[in-house]
mmCIF file of C-alpha atoms in Angstrom:
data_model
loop_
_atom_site.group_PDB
_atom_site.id
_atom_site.type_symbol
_atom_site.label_atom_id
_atom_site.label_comp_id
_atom_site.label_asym_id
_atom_site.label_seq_id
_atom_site.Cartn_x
_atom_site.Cartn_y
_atom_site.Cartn_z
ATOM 1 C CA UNK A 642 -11.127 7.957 9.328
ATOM 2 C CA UNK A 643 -10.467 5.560 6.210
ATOM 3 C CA UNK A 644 -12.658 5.847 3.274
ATOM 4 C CA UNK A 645 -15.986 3.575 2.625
ATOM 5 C CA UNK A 646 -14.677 -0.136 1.532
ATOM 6 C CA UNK A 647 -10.918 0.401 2.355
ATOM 7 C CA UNK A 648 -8.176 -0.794 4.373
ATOM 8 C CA UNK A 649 -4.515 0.613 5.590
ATOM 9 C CA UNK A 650 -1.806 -2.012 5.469
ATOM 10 C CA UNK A 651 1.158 -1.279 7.178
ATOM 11 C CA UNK A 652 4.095 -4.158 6.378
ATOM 12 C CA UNK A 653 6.964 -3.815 9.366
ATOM 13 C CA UNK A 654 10.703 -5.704 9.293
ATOM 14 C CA UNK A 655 10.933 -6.709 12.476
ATOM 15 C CA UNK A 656 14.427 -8.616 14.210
ATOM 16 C CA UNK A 657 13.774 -11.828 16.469
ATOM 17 C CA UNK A 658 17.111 -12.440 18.417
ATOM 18 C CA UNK A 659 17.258 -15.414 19.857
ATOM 19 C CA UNK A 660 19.985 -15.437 23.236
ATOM 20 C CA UNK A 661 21.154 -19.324 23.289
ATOM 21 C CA UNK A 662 24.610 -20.907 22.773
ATOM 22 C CA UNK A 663 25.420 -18.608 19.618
ATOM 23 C CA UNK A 664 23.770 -15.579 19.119
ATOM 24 C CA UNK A 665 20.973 -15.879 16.444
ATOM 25 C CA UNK A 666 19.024 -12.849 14.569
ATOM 26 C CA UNK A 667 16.632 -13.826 12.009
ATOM 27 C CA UNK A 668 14.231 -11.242 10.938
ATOM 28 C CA UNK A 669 10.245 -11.248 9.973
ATOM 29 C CA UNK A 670 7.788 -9.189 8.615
ATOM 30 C CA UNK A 671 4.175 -8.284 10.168
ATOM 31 C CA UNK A 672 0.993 -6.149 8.741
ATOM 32 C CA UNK A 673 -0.672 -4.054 11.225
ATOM 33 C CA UNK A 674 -4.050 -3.676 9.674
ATOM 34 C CA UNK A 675 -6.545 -0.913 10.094
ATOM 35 C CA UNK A 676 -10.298 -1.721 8.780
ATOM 36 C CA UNK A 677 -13.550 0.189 9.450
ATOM 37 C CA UNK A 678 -11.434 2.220 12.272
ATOM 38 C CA UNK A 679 -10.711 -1.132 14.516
ATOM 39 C CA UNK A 680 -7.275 -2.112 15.678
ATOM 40 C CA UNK A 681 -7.067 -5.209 18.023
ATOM 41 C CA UNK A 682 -4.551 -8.352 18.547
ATOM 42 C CA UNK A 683 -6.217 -10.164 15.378
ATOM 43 C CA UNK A 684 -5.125 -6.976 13.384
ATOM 44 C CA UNK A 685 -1.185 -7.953 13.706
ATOM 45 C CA UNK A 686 0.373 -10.363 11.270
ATOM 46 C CA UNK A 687 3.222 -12.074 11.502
ATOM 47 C CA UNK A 688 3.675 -13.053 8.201
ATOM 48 C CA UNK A 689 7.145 -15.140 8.975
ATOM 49 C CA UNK A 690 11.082 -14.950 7.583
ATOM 50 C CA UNK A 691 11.855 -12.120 5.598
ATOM 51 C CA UNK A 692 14.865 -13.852 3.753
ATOM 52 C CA UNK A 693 12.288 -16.085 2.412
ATOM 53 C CA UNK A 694 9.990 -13.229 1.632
ATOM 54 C CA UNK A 695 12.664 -10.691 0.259
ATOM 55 C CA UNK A 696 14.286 -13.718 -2.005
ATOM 56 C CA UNK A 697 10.520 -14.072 -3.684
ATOM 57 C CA UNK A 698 10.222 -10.630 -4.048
ATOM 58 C CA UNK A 699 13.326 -10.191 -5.918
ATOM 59 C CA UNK A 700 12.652 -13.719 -7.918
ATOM 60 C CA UNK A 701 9.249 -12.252 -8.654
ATOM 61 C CA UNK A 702 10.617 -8.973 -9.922
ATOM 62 C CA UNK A 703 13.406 -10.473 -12.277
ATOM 63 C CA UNK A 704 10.466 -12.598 -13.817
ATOM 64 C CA UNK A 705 8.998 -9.520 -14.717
ATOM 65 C CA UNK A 706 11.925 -7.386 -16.002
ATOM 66 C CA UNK A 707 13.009 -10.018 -18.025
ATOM 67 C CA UNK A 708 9.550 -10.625 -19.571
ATOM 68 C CA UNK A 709 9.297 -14.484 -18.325
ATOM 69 C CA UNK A 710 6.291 -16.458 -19.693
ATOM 70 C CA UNK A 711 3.123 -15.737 -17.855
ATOM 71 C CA UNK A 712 2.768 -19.186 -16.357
ATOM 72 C CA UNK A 713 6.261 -19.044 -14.663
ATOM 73 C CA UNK A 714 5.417 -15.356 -13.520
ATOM 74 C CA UNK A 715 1.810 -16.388 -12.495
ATOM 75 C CA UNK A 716 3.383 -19.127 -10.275
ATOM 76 C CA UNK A 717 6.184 -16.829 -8.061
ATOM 77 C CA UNK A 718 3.147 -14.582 -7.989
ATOM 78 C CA UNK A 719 0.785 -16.806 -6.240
ATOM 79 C CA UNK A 720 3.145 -17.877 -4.161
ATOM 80 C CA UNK A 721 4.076 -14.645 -2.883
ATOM 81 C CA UNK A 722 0.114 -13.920 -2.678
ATOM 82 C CA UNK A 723 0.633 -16.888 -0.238
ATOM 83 C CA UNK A 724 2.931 -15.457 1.795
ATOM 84 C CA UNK A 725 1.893 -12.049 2.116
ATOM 85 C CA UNK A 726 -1.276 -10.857 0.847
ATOM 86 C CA UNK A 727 -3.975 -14.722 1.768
ATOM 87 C CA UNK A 728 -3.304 -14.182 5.631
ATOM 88 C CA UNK A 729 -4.453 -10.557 5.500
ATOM 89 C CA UNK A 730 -7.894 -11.750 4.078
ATOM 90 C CA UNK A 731 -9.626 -12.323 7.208
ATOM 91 C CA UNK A 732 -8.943 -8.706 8.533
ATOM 92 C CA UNK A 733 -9.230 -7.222 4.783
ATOM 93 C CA UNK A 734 -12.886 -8.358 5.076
ATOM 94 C CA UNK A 735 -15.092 -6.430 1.994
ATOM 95 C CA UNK A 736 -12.560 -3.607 1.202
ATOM 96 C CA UNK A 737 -11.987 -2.735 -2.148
ATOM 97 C CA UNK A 738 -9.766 -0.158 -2.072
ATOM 98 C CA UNK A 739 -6.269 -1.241 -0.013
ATOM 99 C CA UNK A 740 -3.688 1.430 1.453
ATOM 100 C CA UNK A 741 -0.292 -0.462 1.479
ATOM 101 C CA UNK A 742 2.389 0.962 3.651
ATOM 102 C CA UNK A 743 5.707 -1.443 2.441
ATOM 103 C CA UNK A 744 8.717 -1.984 4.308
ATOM 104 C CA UNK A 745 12.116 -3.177 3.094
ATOM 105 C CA UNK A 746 12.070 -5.541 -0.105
ATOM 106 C CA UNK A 747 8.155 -5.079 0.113
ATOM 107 C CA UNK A 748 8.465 -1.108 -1.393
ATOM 108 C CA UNK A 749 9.736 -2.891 -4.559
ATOM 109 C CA UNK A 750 6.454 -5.368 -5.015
ATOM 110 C CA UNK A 751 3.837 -4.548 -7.296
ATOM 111 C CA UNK A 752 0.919 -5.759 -5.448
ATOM 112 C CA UNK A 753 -1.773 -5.357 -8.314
ATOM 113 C CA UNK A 754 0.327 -8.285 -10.090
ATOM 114 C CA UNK A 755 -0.141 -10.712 -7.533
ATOM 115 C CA UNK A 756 -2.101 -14.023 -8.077
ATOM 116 C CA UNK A 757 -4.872 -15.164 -5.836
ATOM 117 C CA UNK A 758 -6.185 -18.593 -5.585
ATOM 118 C CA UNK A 759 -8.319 -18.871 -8.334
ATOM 119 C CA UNK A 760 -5.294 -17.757 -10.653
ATOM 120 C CA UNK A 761 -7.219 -14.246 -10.798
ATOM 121 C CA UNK A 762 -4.319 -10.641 -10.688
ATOM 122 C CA UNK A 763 -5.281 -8.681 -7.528
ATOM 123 C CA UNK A 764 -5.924 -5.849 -9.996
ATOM 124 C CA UNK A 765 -8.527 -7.211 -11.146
ATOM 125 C CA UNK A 766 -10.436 -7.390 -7.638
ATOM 126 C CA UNK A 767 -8.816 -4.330 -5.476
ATOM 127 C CA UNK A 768 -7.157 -0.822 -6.089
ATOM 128 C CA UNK A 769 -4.039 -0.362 -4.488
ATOM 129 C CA UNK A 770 -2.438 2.864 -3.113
ATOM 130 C CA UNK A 771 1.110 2.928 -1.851
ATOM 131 C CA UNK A 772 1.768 5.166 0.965
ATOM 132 C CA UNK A 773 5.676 5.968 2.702
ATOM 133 C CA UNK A 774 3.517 5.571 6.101
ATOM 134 C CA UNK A 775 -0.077 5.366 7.585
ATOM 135 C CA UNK A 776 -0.106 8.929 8.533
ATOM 136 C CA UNK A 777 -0.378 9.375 4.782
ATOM 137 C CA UNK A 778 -3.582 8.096 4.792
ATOM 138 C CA UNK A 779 -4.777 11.559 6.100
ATOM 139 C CA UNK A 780 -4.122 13.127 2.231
ATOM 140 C CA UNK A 781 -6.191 10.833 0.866
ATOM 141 C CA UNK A 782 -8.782 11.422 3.378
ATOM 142 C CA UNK A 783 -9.309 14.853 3.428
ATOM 143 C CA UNK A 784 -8.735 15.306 -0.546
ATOM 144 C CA UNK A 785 -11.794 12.973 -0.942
ATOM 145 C CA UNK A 786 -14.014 14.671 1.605
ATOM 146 C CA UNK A 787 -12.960 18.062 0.197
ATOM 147 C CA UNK A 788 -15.183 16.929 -2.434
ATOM 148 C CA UNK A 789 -18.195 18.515 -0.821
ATOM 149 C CA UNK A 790 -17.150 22.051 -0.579
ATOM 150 C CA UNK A 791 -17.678 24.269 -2.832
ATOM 151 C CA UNK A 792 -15.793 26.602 -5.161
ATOM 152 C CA UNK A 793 -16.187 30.051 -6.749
ATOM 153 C CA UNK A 794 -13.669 30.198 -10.026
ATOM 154 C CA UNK A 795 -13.419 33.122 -12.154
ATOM 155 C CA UNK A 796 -11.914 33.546 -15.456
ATOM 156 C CA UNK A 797 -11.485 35.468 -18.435
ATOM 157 C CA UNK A 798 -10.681 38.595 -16.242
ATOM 158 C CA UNK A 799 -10.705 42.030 -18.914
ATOM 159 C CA UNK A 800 -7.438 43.405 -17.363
ATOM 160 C CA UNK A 801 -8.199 46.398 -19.903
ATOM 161 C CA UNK A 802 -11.353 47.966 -18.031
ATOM 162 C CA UNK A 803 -9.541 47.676 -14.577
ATOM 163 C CA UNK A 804 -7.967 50.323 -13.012
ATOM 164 C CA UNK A 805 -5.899 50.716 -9.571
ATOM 165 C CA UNK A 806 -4.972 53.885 -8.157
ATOM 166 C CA UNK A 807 -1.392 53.426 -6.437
ATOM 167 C CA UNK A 808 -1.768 56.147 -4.284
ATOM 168 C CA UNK A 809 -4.945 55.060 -2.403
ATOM 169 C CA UNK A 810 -4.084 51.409 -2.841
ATOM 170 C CA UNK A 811 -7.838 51.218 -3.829
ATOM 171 C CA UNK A 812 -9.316 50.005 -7.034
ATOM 172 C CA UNK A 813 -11.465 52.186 -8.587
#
């Protein structure tokens, strides 16, 4: 199960072919969502072309590397906010705390530096964990709920007083 006030994202390239007169492949993108353990029809996305999707990306990223002004980098952002992150919100519901499995050009976007609507960073609203898949989601899971266990450590050991008899292979 997902930790309290999170979501898994999983972002998918997908190819449309299209058989008319001349044979036509575009590609698009969709987000399988998992929140609070349901997965229905409303939790696919199609979030539409990938070429224009990828070619924001990479925009987005070269406004970064070469240290743009923030206005100019604030504007690709929102606009890739837009694209990819706005129609998620329905199914993101209350979660704080977002799982993001990328695909393709999406493995290369920093989604903490996103803008939303009200020209706030994503960071400053969710935490973000990338993950190579949704099974992944399972480390995260059980290293939080290990939390409950309990440990015995011992240190400081006085190898001096301790002696092992190699014969018996007892410790004496």
């Amino acid at each position: 199960s997902l930790p309290n006030k999170s979501v898994l994202v999983e972002f998918a390239k997908f190819n449309i072919n299209k058989f008319t007169d001349n044979w036509n492949q575009k590609s698009n993108y969709l987000a399988f969502i998992l929140n609070e353990e349901k997965f229905g029809p409303s939790s696919v996305i199609n979030l539409g072309d990938s070429e224009l999707i990828d070619s924001t990306i990479e925009e987005f990223r070269n406004l970064i590397q070469n240290k743009e002004d923030e206005s100019t980098v604030k504007k690709v952002g929102s606009k890739l906010y837009r694209l990819l992150f706005k129609p998620l919100l329905a199914q993101i519901n209350k979660a704080s705390h977002i799982y993001i499995s990328p695909d393709s050009d999406i493995s290369f976007l920093p989604f903490d530096t996103l803008v939303d609507d009200g020209g706030e960073y994503l960071i400053s609203k969710y935490k973000f964990s990338y993950l190579n898949n949704g099974k992944d989601i399972i480390r995260f899971v059980s290293r939080s709920s290990s939390h409950n266990q309990r440990v015995v450590l011992v240190g400081n050991p006085d190898f001096d007083n301790f002696a092992y008899s190699s014969s018996s292979g007892s410790i004496d």
